[in-house]
Short mmCIF file of N, CA, C and O and ligand atoms in Angstrom, two decimals:
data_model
loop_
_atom_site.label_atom_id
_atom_site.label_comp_id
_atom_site.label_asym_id
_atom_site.label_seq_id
_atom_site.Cartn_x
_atom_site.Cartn_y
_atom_site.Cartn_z
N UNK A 1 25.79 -12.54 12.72
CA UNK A 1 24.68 -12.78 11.78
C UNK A 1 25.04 -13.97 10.88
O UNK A 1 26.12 -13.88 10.30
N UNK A 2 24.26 -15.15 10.67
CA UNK A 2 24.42 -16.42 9.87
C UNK A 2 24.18 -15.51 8.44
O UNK A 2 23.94 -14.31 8.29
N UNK A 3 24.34 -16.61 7.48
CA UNK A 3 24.09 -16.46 6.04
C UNK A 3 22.78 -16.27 5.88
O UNK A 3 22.45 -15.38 5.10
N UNK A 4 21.57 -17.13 6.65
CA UNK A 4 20.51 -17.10 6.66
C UNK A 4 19.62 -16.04 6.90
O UNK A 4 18.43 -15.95 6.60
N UNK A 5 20.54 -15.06 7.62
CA UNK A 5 19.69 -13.64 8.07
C UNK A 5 20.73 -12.45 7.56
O UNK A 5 20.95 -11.41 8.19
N UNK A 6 21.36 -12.85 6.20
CA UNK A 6 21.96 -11.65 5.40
C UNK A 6 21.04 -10.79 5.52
O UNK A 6 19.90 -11.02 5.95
N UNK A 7 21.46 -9.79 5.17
CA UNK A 7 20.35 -8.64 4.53
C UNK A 7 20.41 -8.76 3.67
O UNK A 7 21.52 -8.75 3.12
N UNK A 8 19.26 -8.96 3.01
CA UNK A 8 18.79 -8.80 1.29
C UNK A 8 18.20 -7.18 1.02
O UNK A 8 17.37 -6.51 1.63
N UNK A 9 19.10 -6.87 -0.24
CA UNK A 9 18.86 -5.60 -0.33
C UNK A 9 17.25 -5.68 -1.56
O UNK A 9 16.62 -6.57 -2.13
N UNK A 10 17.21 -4.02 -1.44
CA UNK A 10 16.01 -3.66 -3.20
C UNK A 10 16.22 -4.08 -4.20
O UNK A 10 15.33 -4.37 -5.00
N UNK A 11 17.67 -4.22 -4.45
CA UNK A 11 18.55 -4.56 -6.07
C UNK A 11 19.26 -5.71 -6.05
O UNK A 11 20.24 -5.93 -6.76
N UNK A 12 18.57 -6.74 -4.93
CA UNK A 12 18.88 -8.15 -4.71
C UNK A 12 18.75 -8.67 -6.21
O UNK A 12 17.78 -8.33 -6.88
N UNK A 13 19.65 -9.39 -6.66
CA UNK A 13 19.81 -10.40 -7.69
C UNK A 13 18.49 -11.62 -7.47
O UNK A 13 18.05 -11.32 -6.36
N UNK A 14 17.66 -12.84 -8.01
CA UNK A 14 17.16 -14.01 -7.84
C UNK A 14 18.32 -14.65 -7.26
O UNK A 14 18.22 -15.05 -6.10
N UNK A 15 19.64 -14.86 -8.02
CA UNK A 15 20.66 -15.88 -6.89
C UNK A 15 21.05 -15.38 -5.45
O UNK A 15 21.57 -16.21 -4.71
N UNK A 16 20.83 -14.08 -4.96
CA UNK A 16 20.78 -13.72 -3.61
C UNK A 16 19.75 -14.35 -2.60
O UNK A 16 19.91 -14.70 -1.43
N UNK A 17 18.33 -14.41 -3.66
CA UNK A 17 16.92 -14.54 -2.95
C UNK A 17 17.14 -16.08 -2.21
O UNK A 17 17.46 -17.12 -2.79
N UNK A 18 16.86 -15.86 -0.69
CA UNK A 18 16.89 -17.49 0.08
C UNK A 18 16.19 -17.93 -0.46
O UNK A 18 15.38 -17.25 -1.09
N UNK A 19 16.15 -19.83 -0.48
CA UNK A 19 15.43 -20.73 -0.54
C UNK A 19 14.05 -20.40 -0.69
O UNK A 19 13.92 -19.27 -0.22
N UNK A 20 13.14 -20.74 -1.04
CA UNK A 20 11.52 -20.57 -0.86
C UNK A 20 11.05 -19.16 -0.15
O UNK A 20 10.30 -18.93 0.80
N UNK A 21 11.78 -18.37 -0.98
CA UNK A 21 11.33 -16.91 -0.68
C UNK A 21 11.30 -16.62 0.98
O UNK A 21 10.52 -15.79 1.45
N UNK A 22 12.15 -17.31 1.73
CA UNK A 22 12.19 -17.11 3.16
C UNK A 22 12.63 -15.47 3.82
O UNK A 22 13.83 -15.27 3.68
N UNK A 23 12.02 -14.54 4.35
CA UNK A 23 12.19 -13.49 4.45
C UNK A 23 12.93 -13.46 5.97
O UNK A 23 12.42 -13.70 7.06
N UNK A 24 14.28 -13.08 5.66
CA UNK A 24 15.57 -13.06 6.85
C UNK A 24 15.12 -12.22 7.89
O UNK A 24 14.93 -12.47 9.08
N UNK A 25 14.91 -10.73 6.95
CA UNK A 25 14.62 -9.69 7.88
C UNK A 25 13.59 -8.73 8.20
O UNK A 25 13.48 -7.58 7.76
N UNK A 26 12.51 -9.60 9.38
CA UNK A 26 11.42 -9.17 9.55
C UNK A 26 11.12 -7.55 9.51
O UNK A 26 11.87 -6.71 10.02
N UNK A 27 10.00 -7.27 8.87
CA UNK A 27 9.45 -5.78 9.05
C UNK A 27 10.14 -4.89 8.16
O UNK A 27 10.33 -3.71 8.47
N UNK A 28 10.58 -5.43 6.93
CA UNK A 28 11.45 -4.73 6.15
C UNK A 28 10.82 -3.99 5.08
O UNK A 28 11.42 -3.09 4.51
N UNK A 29 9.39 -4.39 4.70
CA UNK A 29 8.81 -3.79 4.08
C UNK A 29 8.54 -2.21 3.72
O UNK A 29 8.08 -1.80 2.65
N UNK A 30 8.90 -1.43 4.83
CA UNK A 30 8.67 0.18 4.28
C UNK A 30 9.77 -0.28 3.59
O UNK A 30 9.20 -1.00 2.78
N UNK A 31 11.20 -0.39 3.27
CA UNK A 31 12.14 -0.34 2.53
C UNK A 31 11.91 -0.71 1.06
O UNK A 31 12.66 -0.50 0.11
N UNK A 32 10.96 -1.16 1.07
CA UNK A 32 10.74 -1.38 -0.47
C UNK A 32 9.37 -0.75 -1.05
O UNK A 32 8.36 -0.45 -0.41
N UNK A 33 9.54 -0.67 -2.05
CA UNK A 33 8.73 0.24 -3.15
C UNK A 33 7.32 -0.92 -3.37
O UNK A 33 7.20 -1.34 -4.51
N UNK A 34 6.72 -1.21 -2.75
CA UNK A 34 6.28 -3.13 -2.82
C UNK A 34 4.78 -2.06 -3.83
O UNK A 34 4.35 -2.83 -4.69
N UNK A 35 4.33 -1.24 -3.88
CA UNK A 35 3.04 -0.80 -4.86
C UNK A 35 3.60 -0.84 -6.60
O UNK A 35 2.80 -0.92 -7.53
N UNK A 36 5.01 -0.76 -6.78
CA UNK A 36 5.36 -0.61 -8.05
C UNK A 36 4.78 -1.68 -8.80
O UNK A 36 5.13 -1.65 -9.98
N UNK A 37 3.99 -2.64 -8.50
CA UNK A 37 3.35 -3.66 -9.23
C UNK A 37 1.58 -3.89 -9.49
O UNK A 37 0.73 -4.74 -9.77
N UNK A 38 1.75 -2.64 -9.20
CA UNK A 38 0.29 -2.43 -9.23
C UNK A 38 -0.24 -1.99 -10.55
O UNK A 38 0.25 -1.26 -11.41
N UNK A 39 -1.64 -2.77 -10.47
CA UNK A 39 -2.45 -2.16 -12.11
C UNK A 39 -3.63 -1.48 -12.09
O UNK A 39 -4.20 -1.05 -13.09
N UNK A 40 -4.09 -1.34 -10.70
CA UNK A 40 -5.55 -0.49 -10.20
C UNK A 40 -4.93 0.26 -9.26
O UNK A 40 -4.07 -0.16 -8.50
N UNK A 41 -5.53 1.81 -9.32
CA UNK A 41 -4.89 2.87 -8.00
C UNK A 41 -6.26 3.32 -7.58
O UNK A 41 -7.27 3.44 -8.27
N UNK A 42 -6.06 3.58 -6.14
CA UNK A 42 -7.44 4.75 -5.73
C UNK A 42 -6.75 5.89 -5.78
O UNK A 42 -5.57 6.17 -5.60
N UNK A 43 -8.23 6.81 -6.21
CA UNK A 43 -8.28 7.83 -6.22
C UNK A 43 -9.15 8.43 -4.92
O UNK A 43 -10.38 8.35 -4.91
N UNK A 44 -8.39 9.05 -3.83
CA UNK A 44 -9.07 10.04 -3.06
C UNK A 44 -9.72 10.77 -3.19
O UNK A 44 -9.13 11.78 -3.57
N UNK A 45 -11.20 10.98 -3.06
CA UNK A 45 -11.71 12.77 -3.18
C UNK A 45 -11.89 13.23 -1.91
O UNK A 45 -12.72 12.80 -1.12
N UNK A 46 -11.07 14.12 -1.71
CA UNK A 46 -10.91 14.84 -0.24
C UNK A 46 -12.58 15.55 0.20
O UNK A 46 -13.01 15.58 1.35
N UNK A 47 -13.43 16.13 -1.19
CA UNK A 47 -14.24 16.85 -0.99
C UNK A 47 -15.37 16.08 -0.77
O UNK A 47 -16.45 16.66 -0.67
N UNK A 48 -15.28 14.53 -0.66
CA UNK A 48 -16.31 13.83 -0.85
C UNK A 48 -16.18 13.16 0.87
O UNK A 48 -17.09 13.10 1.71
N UNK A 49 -15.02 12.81 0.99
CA UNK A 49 -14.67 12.42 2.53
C UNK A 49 -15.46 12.74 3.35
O UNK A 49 -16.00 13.85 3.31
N UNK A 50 -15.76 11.66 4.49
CA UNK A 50 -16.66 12.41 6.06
C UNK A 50 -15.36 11.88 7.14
O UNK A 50 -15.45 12.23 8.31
N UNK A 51 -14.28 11.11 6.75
CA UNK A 51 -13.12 10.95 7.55
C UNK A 51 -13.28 10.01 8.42
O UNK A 51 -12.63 9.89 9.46
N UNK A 52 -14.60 8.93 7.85
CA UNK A 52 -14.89 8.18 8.77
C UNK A 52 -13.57 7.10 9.26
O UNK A 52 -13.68 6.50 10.33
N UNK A 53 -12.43 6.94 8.44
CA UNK A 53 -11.30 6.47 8.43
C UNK A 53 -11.68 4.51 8.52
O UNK A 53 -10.99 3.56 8.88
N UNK A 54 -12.82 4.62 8.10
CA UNK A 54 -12.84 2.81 7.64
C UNK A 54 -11.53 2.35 6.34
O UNK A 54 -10.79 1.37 6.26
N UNK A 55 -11.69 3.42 5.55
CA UNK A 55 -10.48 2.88 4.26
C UNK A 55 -9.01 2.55 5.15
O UNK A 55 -8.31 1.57 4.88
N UNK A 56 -8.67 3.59 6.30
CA UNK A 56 -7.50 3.18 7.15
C UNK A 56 -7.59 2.14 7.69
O UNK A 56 -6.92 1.25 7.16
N UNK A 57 -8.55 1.64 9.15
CA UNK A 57 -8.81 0.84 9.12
C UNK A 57 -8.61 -0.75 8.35
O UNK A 57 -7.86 -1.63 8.77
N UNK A 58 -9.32 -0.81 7.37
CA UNK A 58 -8.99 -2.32 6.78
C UNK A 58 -7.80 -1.99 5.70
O UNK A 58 -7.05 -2.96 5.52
N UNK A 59 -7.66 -1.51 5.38
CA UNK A 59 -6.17 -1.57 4.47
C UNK A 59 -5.23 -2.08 4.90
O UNK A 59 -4.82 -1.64 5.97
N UNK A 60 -4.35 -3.44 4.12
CA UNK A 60 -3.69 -4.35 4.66
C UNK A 60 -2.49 -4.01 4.47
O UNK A 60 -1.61 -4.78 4.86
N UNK A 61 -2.03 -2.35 3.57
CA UNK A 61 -1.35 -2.10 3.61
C UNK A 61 -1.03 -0.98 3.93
O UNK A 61 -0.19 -0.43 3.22
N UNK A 62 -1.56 -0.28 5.02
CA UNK A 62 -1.23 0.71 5.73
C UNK A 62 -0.82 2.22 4.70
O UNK A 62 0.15 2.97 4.82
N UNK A 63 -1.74 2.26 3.91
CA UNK A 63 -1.35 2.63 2.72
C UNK A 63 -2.60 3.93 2.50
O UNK A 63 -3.01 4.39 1.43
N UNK A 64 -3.10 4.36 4.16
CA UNK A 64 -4.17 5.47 3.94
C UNK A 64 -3.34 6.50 4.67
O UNK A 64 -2.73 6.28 5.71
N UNK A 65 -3.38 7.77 3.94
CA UNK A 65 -2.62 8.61 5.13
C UNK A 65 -3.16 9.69 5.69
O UNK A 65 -3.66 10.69 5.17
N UNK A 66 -2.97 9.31 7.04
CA UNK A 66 -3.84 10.41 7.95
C UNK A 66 -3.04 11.08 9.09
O UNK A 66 -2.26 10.52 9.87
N UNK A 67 -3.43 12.58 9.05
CA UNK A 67 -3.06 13.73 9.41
C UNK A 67 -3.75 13.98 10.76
O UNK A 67 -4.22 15.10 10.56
N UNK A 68 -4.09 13.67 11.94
CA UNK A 68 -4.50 14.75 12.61
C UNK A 68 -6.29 13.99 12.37
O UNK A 68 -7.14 14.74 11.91
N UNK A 69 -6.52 13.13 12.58
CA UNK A 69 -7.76 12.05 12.20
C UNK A 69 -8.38 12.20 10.87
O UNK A 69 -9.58 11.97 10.71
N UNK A 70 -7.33 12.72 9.53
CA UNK A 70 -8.08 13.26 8.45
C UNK A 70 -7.35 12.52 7.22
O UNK A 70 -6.13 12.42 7.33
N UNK A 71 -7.71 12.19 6.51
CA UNK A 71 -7.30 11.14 5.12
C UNK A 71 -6.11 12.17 4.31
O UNK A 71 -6.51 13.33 4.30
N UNK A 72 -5.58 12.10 4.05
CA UNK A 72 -5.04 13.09 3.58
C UNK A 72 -4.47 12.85 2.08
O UNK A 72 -4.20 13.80 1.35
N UNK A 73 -4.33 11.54 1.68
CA UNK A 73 -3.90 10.89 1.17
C UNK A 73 -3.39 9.44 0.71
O UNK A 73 -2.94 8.91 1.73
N UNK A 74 -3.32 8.96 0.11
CA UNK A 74 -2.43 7.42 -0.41
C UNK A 74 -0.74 7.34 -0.38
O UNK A 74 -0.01 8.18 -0.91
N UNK A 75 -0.31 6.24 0.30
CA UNK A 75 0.60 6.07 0.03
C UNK A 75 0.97 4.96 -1.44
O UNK A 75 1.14 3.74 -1.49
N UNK A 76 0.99 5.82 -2.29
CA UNK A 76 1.56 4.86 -3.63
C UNK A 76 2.92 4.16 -3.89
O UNK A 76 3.18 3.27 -4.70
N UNK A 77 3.77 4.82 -2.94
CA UNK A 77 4.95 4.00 -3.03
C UNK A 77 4.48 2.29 -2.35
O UNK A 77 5.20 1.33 -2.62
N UNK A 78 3.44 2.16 -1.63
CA UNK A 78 3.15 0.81 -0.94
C UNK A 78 1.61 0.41 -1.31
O UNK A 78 1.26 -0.72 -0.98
N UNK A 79 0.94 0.99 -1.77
CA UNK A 79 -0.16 0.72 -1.83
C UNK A 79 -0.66 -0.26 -3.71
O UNK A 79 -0.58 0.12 -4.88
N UNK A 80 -1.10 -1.50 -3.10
CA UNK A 80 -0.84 -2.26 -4.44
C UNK A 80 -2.08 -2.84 -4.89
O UNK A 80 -2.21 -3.96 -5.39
N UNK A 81 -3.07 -1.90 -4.65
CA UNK A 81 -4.33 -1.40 -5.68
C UNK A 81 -5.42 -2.93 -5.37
O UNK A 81 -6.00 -3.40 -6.35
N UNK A 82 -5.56 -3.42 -4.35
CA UNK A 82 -6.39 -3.98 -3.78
C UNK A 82 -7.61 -3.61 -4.06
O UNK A 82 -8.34 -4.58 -3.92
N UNK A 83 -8.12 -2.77 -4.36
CA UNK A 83 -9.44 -1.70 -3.64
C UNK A 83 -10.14 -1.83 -2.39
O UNK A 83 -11.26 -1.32 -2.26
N UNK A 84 -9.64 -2.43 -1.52
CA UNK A 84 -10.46 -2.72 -0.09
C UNK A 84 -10.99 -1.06 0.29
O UNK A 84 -12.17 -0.70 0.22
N UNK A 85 -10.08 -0.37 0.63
CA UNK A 85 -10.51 1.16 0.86
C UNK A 85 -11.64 1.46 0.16
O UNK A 85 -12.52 1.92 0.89
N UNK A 86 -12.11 1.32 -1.59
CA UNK A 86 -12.95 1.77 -2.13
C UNK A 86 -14.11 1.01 -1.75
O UNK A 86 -15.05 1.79 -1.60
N UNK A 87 -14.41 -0.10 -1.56
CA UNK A 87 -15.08 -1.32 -0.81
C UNK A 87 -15.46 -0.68 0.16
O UNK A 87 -16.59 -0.20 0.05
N UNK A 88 -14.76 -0.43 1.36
CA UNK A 88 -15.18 -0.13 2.41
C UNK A 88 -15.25 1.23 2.77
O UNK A 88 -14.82 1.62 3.86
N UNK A 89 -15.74 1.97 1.95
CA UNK A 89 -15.82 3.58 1.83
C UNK A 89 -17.65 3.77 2.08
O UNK A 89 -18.12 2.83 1.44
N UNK A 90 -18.19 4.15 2.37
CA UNK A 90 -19.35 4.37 2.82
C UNK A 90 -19.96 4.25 1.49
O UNK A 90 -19.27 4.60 0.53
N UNK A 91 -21.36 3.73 1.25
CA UNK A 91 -21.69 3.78 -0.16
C UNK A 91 -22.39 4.64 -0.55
O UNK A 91 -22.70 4.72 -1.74
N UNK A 92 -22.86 5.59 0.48
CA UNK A 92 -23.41 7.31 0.31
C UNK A 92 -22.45 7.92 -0.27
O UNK A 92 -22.67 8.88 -1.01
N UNK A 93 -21.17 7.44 -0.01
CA UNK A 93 -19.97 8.32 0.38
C UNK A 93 -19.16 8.18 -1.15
O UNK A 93 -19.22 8.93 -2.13
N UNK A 94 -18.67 7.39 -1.00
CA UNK A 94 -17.91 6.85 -2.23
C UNK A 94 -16.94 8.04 -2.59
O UNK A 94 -16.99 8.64 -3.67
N UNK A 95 -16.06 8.33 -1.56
CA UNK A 95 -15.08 9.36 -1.91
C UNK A 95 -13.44 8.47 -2.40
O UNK A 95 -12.43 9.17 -2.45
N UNK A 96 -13.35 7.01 -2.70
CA UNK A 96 -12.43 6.65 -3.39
C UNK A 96 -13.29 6.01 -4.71
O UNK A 96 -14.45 5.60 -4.81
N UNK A 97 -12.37 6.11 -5.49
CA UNK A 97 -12.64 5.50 -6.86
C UNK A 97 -11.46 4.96 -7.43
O UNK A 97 -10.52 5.67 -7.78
N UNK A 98 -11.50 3.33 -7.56
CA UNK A 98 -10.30 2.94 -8.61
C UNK A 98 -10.48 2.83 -9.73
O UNK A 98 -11.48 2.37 -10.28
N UNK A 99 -9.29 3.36 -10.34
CA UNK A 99 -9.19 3.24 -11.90
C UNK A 99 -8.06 2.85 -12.27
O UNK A 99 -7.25 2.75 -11.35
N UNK A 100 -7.62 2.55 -13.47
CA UNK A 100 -6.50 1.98 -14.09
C UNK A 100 -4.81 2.77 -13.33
O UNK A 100 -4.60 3.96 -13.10
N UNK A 101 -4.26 2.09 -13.20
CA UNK A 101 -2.83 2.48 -12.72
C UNK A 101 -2.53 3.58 -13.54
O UNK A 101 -2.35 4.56 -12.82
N UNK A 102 -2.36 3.92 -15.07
CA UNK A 102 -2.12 5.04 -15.98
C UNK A 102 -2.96 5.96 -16.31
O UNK A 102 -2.58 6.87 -17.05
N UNK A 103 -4.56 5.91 -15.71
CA UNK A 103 -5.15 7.38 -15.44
C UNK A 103 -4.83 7.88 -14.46
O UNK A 103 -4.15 7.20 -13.69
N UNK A 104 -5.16 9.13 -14.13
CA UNK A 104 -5.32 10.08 -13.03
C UNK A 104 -6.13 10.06 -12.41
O UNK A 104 -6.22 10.88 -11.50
S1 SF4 B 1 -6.11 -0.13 -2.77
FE1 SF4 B 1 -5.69 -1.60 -1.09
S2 SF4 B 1 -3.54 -1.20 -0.57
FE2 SF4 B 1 -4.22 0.56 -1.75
S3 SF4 B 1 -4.89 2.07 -0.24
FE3 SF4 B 1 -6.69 0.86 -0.87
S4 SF4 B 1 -6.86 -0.80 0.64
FE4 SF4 B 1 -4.78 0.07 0.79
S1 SF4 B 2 -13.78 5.25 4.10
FE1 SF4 B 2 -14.28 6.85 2.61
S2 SF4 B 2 -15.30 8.45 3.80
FE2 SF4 B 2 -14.27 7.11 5.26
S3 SF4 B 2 -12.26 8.11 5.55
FE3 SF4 B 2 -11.99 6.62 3.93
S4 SF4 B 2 -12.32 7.77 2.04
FE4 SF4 B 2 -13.13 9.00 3.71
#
């Protein structure tokens, strides 16, 4: 392995970080917490759901979680408050709602 394809860890220093943010090691992303920078969260309503799974679908961050073809949940450790899911939630439907990162 060159210098160029170190592994950069979670608790990488800025003087670790390569040149122009060049990312060594492809697909590394589940490893990091990458939603902790978020300031808008969805909120799921399970009871409102028809499971049409469009919010899975376009979410760029793979960040809808489904059970068995059923929503089940958000992944918040990755999910960094886009609202595309709430966007693309049926507008009969409207079983996500974003709100501020510090409500419920
Ligand atoms: S807000 Fe964006 S990143 Fe988060 S679950 Fe919805 S589409 Fe995915
Ligand atoms: S888009 Fe809306 S109705 Fe369809 S699965 Fe997602 S939350 Fe449920």
């Amino acid at each position: 392995m060159t210098d160029k394809k170190k592994r950069i860890e979670p608790d990488a220093s800025w003087k670790e970080i390569p040149m122009a943010g060049i990312i060594p090691n492809a697909g590394s992303a589940q490893e990091f917490k990458t939603g902790d920078w978020r300031v808008r969260k969805p909120i799921h309503d399970e009871d409102k759901c028809i499971h049409c799974l469009r919010c899975w679908v376009y979410c760029p961050d793979v960040s809808i979680l489904v059970e068995d073809g059923k929503v089940v949940g958000i992944d918040y450790d990755h999910c960094k408050g886009c609202g595309i899911c709430a966007k693309v939630c049926p507008e009969k439907v409207q079983a996500i709602t974003m709100v501020s990162q510090s409500e419920e």
